[in-house]
mmCIF file of C-alpha atoms in Angstrom:
data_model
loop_
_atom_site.group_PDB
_atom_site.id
_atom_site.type_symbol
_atom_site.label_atom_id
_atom_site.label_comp_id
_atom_site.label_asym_id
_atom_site.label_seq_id
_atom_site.Cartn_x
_atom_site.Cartn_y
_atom_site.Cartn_z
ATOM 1 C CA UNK A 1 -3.125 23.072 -7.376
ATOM 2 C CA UNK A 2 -5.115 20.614 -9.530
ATOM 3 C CA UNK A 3 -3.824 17.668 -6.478
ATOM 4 C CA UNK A 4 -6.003 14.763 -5.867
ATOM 5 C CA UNK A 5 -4.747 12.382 -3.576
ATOM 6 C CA UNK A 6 -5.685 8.320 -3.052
ATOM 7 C CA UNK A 7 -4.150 5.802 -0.922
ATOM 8 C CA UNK A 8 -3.108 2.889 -0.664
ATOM 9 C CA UNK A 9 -1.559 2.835 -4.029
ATOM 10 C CA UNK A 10 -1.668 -0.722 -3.802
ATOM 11 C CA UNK A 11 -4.178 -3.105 -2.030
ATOM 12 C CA UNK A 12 -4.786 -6.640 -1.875
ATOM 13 C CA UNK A 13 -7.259 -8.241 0.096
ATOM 14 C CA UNK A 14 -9.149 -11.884 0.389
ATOM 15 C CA UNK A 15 -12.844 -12.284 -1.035
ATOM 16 C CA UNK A 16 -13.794 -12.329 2.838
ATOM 17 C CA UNK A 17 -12.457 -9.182 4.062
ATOM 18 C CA UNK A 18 -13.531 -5.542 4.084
ATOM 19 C CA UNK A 19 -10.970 -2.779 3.301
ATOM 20 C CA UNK A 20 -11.410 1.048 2.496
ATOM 21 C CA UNK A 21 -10.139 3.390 -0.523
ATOM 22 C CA UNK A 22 -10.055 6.755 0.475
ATOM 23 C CA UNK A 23 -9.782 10.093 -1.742
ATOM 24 C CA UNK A 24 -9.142 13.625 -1.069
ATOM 25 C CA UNK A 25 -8.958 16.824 -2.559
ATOM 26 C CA UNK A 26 -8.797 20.487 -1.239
ATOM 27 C CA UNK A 27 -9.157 22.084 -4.108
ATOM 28 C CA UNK A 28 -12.776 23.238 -3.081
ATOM 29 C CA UNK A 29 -14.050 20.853 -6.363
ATOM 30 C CA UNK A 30 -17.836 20.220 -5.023
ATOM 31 C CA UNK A 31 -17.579 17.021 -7.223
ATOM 32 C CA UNK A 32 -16.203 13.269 -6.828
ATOM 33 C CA UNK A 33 -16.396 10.702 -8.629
ATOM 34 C CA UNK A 34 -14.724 6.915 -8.268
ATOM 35 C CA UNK A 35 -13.747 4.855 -11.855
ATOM 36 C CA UNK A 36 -13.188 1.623 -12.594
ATOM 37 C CA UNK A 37 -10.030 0.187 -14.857
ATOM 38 C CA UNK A 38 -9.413 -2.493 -16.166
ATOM 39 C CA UNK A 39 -6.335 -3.373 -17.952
ATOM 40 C CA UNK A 40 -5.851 -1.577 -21.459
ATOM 41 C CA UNK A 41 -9.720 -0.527 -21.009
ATOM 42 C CA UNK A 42 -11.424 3.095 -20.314
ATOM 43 C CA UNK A 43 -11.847 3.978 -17.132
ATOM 44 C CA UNK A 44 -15.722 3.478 -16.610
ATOM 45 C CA UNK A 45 -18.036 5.685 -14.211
ATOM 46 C CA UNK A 46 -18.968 3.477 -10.962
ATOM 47 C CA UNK A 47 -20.455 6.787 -8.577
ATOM 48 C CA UNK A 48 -21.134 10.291 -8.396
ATOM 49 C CA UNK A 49 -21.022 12.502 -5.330
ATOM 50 C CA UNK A 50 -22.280 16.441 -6.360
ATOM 51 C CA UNK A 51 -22.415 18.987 -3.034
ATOM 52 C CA UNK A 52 -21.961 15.951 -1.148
ATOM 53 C CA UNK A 53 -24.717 13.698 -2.355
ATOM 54 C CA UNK A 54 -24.561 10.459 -4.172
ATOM 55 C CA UNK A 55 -26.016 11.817 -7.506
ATOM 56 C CA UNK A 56 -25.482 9.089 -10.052
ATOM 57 C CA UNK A 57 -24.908 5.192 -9.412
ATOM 58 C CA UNK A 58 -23.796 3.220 -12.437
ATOM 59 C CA UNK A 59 -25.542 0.125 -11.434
ATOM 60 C CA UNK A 60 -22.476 -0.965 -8.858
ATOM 61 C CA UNK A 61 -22.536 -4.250 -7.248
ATOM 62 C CA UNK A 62 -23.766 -3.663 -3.418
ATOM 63 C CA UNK A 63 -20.236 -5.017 -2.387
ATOM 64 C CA UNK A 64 -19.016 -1.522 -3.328
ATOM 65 C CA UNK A 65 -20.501 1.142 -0.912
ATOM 66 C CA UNK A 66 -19.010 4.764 -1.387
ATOM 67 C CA UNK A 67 -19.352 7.590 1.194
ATOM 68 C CA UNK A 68 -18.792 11.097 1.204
ATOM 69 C CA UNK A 69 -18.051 12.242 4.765
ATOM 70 C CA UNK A 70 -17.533 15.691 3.463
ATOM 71 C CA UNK A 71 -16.620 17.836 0.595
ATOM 72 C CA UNK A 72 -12.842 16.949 0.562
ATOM 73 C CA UNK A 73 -13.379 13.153 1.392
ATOM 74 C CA UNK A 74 -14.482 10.426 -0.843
ATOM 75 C CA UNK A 75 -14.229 6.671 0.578
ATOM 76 C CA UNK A 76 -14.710 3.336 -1.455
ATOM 77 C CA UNK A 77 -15.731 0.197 1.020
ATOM 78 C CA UNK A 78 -15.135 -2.664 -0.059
ATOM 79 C CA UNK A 79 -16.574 -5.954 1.077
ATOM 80 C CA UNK A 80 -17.206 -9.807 -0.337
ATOM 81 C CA UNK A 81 -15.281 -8.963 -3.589
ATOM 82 C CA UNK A 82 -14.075 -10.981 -6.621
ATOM 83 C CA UNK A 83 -11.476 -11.605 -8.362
ATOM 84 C CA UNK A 84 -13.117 -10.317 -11.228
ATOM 85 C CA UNK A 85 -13.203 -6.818 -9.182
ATOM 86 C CA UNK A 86 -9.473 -6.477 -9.215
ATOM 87 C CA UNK A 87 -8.750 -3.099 -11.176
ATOM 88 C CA UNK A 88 -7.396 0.056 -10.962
ATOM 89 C CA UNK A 89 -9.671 2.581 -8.744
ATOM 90 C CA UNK A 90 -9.220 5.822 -9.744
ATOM 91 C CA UNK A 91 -11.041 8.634 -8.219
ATOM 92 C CA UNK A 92 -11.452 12.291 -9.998
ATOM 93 C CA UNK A 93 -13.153 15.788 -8.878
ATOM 94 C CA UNK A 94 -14.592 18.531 -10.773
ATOM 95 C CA UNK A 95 -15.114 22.385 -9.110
ATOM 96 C CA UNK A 96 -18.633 22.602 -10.665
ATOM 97 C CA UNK A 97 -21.081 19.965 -10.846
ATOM 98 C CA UNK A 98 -23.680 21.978 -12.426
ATOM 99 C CA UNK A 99 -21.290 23.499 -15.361
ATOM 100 C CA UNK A 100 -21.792 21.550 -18.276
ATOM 101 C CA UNK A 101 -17.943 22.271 -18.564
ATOM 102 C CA UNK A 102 -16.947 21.126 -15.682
ATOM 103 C CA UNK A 103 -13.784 19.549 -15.953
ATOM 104 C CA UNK A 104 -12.280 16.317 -14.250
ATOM 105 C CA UNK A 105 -9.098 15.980 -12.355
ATOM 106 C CA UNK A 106 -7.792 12.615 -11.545
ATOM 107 C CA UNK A 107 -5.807 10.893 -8.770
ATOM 108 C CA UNK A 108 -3.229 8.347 -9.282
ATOM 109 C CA UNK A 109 -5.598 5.201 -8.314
ATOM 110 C CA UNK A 110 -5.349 2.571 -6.228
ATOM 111 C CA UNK A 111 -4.284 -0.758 -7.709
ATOM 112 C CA UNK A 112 -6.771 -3.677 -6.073
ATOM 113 C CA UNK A 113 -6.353 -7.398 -5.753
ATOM 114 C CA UNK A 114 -8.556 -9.851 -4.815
ATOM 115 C CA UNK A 115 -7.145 -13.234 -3.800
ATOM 116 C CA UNK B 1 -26.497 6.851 -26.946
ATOM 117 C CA UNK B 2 -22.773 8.712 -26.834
ATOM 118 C CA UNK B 3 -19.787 6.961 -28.131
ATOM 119 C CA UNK B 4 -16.223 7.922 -28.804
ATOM 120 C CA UNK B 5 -13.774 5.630 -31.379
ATOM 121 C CA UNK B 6 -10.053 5.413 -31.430
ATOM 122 C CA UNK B 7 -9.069 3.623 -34.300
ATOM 123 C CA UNK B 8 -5.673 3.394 -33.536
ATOM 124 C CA UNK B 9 -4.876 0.603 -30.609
ATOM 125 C CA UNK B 10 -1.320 1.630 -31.155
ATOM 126 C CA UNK B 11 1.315 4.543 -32.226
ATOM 127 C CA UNK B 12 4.306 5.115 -32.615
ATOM 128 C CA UNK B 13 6.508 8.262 -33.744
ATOM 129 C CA UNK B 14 10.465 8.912 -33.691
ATOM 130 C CA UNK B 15 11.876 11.632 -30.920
ATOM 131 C CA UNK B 16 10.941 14.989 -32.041
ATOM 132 C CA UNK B 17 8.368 14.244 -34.800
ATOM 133 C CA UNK B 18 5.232 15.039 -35.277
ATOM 134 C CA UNK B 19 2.180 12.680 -34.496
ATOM 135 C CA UNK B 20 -1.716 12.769 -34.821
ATOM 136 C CA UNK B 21 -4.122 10.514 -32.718
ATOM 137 C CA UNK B 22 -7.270 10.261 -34.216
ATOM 138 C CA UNK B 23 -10.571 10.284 -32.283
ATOM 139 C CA UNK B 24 -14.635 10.171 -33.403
ATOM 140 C CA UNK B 25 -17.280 10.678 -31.677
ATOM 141 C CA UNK B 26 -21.433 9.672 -32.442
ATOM 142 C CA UNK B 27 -23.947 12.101 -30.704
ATOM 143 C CA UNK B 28 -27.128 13.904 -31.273
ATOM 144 C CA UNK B 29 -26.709 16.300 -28.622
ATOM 145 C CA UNK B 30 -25.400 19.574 -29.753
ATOM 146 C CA UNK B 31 -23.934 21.077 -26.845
ATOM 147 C CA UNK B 32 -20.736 19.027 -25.445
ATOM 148 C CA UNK B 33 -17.133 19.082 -24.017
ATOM 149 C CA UNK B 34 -14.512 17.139 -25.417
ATOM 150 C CA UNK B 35 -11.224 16.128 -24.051
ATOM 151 C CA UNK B 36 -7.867 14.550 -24.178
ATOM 152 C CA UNK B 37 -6.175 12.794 -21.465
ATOM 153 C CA UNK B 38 -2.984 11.076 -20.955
ATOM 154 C CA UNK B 39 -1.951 7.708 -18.783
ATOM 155 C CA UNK B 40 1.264 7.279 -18.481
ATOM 156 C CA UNK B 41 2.565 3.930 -16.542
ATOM 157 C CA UNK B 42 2.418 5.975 -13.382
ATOM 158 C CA UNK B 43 -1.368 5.395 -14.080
ATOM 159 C CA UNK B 44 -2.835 8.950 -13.575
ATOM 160 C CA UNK B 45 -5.492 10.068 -15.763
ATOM 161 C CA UNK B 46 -3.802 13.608 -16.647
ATOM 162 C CA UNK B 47 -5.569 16.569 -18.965
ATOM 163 C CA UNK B 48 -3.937 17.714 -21.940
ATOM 164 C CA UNK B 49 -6.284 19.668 -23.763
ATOM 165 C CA UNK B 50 -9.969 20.488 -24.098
ATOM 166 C CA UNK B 51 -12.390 22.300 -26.432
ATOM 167 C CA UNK B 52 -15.926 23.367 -26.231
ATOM 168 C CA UNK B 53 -18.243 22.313 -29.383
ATOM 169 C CA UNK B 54 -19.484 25.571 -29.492
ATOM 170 C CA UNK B 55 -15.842 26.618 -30.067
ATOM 171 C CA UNK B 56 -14.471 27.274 -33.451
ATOM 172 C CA UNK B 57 -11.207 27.679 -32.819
ATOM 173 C CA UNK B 58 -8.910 24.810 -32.261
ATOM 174 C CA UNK B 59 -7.529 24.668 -28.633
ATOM 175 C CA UNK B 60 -3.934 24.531 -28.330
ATOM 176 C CA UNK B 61 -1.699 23.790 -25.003
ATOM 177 C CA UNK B 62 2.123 24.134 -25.709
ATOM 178 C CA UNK B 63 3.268 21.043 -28.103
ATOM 179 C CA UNK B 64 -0.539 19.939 -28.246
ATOM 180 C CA UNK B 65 -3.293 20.889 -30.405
ATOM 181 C CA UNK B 66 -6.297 19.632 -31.593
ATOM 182 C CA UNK B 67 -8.338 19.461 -35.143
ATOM 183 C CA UNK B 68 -12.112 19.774 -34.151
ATOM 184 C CA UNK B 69 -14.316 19.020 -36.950
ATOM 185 C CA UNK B 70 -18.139 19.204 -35.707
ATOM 186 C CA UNK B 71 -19.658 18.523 -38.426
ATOM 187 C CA UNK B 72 -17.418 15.021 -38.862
ATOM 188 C CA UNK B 73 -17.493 14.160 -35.546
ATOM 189 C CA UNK B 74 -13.622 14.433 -35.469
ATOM 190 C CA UNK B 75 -11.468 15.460 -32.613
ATOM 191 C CA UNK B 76 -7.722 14.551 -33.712
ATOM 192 C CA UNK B 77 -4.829 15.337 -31.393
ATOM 193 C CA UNK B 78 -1.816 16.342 -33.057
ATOM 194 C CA UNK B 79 1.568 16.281 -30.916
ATOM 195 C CA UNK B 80 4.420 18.039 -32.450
ATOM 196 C CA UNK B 81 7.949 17.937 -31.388
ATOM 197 C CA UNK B 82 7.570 14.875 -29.279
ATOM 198 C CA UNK B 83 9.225 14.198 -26.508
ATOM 199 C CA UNK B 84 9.989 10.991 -24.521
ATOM 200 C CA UNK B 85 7.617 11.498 -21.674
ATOM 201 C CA UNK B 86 4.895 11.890 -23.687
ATOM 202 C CA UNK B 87 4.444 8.219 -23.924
ATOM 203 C CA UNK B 88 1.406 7.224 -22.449
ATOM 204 C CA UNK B 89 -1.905 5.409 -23.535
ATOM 205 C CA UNK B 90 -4.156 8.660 -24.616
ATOM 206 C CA UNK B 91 -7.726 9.021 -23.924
ATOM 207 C CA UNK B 92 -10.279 10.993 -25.893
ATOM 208 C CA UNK B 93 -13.372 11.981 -23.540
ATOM 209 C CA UNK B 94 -16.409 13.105 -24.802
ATOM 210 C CA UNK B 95 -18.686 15.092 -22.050
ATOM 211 C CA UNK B 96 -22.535 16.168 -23.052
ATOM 212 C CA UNK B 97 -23.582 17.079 -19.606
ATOM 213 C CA UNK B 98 -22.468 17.475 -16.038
ATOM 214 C CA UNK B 99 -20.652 14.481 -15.052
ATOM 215 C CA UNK B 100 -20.999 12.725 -17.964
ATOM 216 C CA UNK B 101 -17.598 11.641 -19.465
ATOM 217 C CA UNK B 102 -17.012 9.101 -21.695
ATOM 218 C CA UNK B 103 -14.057 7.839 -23.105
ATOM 219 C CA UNK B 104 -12.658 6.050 -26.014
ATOM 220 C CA UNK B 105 -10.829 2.536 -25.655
ATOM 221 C CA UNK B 106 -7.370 4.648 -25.847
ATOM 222 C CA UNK B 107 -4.035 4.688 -28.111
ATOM 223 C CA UNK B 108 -0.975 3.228 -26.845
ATOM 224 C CA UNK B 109 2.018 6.186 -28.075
ATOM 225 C CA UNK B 110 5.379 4.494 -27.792
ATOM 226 C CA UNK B 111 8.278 7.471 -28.883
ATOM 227 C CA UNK B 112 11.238 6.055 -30.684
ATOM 228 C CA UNK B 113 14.382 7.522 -29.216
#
């Protein structure tokens, strides 16, 4: 089972409001990361979470505020977005973050707009 | 700094050829992962095949192998027999350490029915 799960698929919210992503996995990864797409771009690294603790930070915006309640969980708040944040939020996990292999599995995203 | 180039924005290939996507990558490191994935419209970021630098041998999965030359910098995915869902934009990753994955800017593979 190589599952990871996000929802909403789809979310749209207003500059003013705060909403959540949320991601889980149960395959026992010990790694989660979130990703940022933009149209017919690369998905680019936004955060890192390894054995539960935020290990890398790609120099987000403080209006994005990720937290790892536990291993399976990953959440995304978002608050006092813009437009120009409206992308495709994937999130991935990996069973070993200290294997240089490690390999990424992805979820199916969350399309975001921001009105 | 790591980078990975697809040269190809787009592809295209008729129902049950054979296609290669090309991929480069610039590194010093000498120890690294590298990867293929595919997004289909449904948007997921799904793994087709992977191969350690250290490895020799090409990695194959099924219809999908690769042409890994280190020394070039050269990861080329090679599709044979294609089918229709394997249209998708295709990402080549390129991974020198824990967590670090970076990808190309993608190639758009349209299959001609």
């Amino acid at each position: 089972d190589t599952e990871v799960t996000q929802t909403p698929k789809h979310l749209v919210m207003g500059m003013t409001n705060k909403k959540s992503l949320k991601c889980e996995q149960h395959m026992g990864h010990r790694a989660m990361y979130w990703y940022k797409q933009k149209a017919k771009k690369p998905p680019e690294l936004m955060f890192v979470y390894s054995y539960e603790k935020l290990s890398i930070n790609e120099s987000v915006p403080s209006r994005f505020s990720p937290e790892c309640p536990n291993s399976s969980l990953l959440n995304l708040h978002l608050h006092a977005l813009q437009p120009e944040d409206s992308a495709l939020y994937l999130c991935a996990s990996s069973q070993d973050p200290g294997r240089r292999t490690d390999t990424q599995y992805f979820g199916p995203g969350t399309r975001l707009t921001v009105l | 700094a790591q980078t990975v180039t697809q040269s190809q924005p787009e592809m295209s290939v008729q129902e049950a050829e054979t296609v290669t996507l090309s991929c480069t990558y610039d590194t010093s490191e000498s120890d690294y992962y590298l990867f293929w994935y595919k997004q289909p419209p449904s948007r997921q970021m799904i793994l087709v095949i992977r191969q350690e630098a250290y490895k020799q041998q090409n990695a194959t999965e099924n219809r999908f192998s690769v042409n890994f030359q280190k020394a070039a910098k050269s990861f080329s995915l090679k599709i044979s027999d294609s089918q229709l869902g394997d249209a998708a934009m295709y990402f080549c990753g390129f991974q020198w350490g824990a967590q670090k994955l970076v990808f190309g800017q993608g190639t758009r593979l349209t299959i001609n029915p």
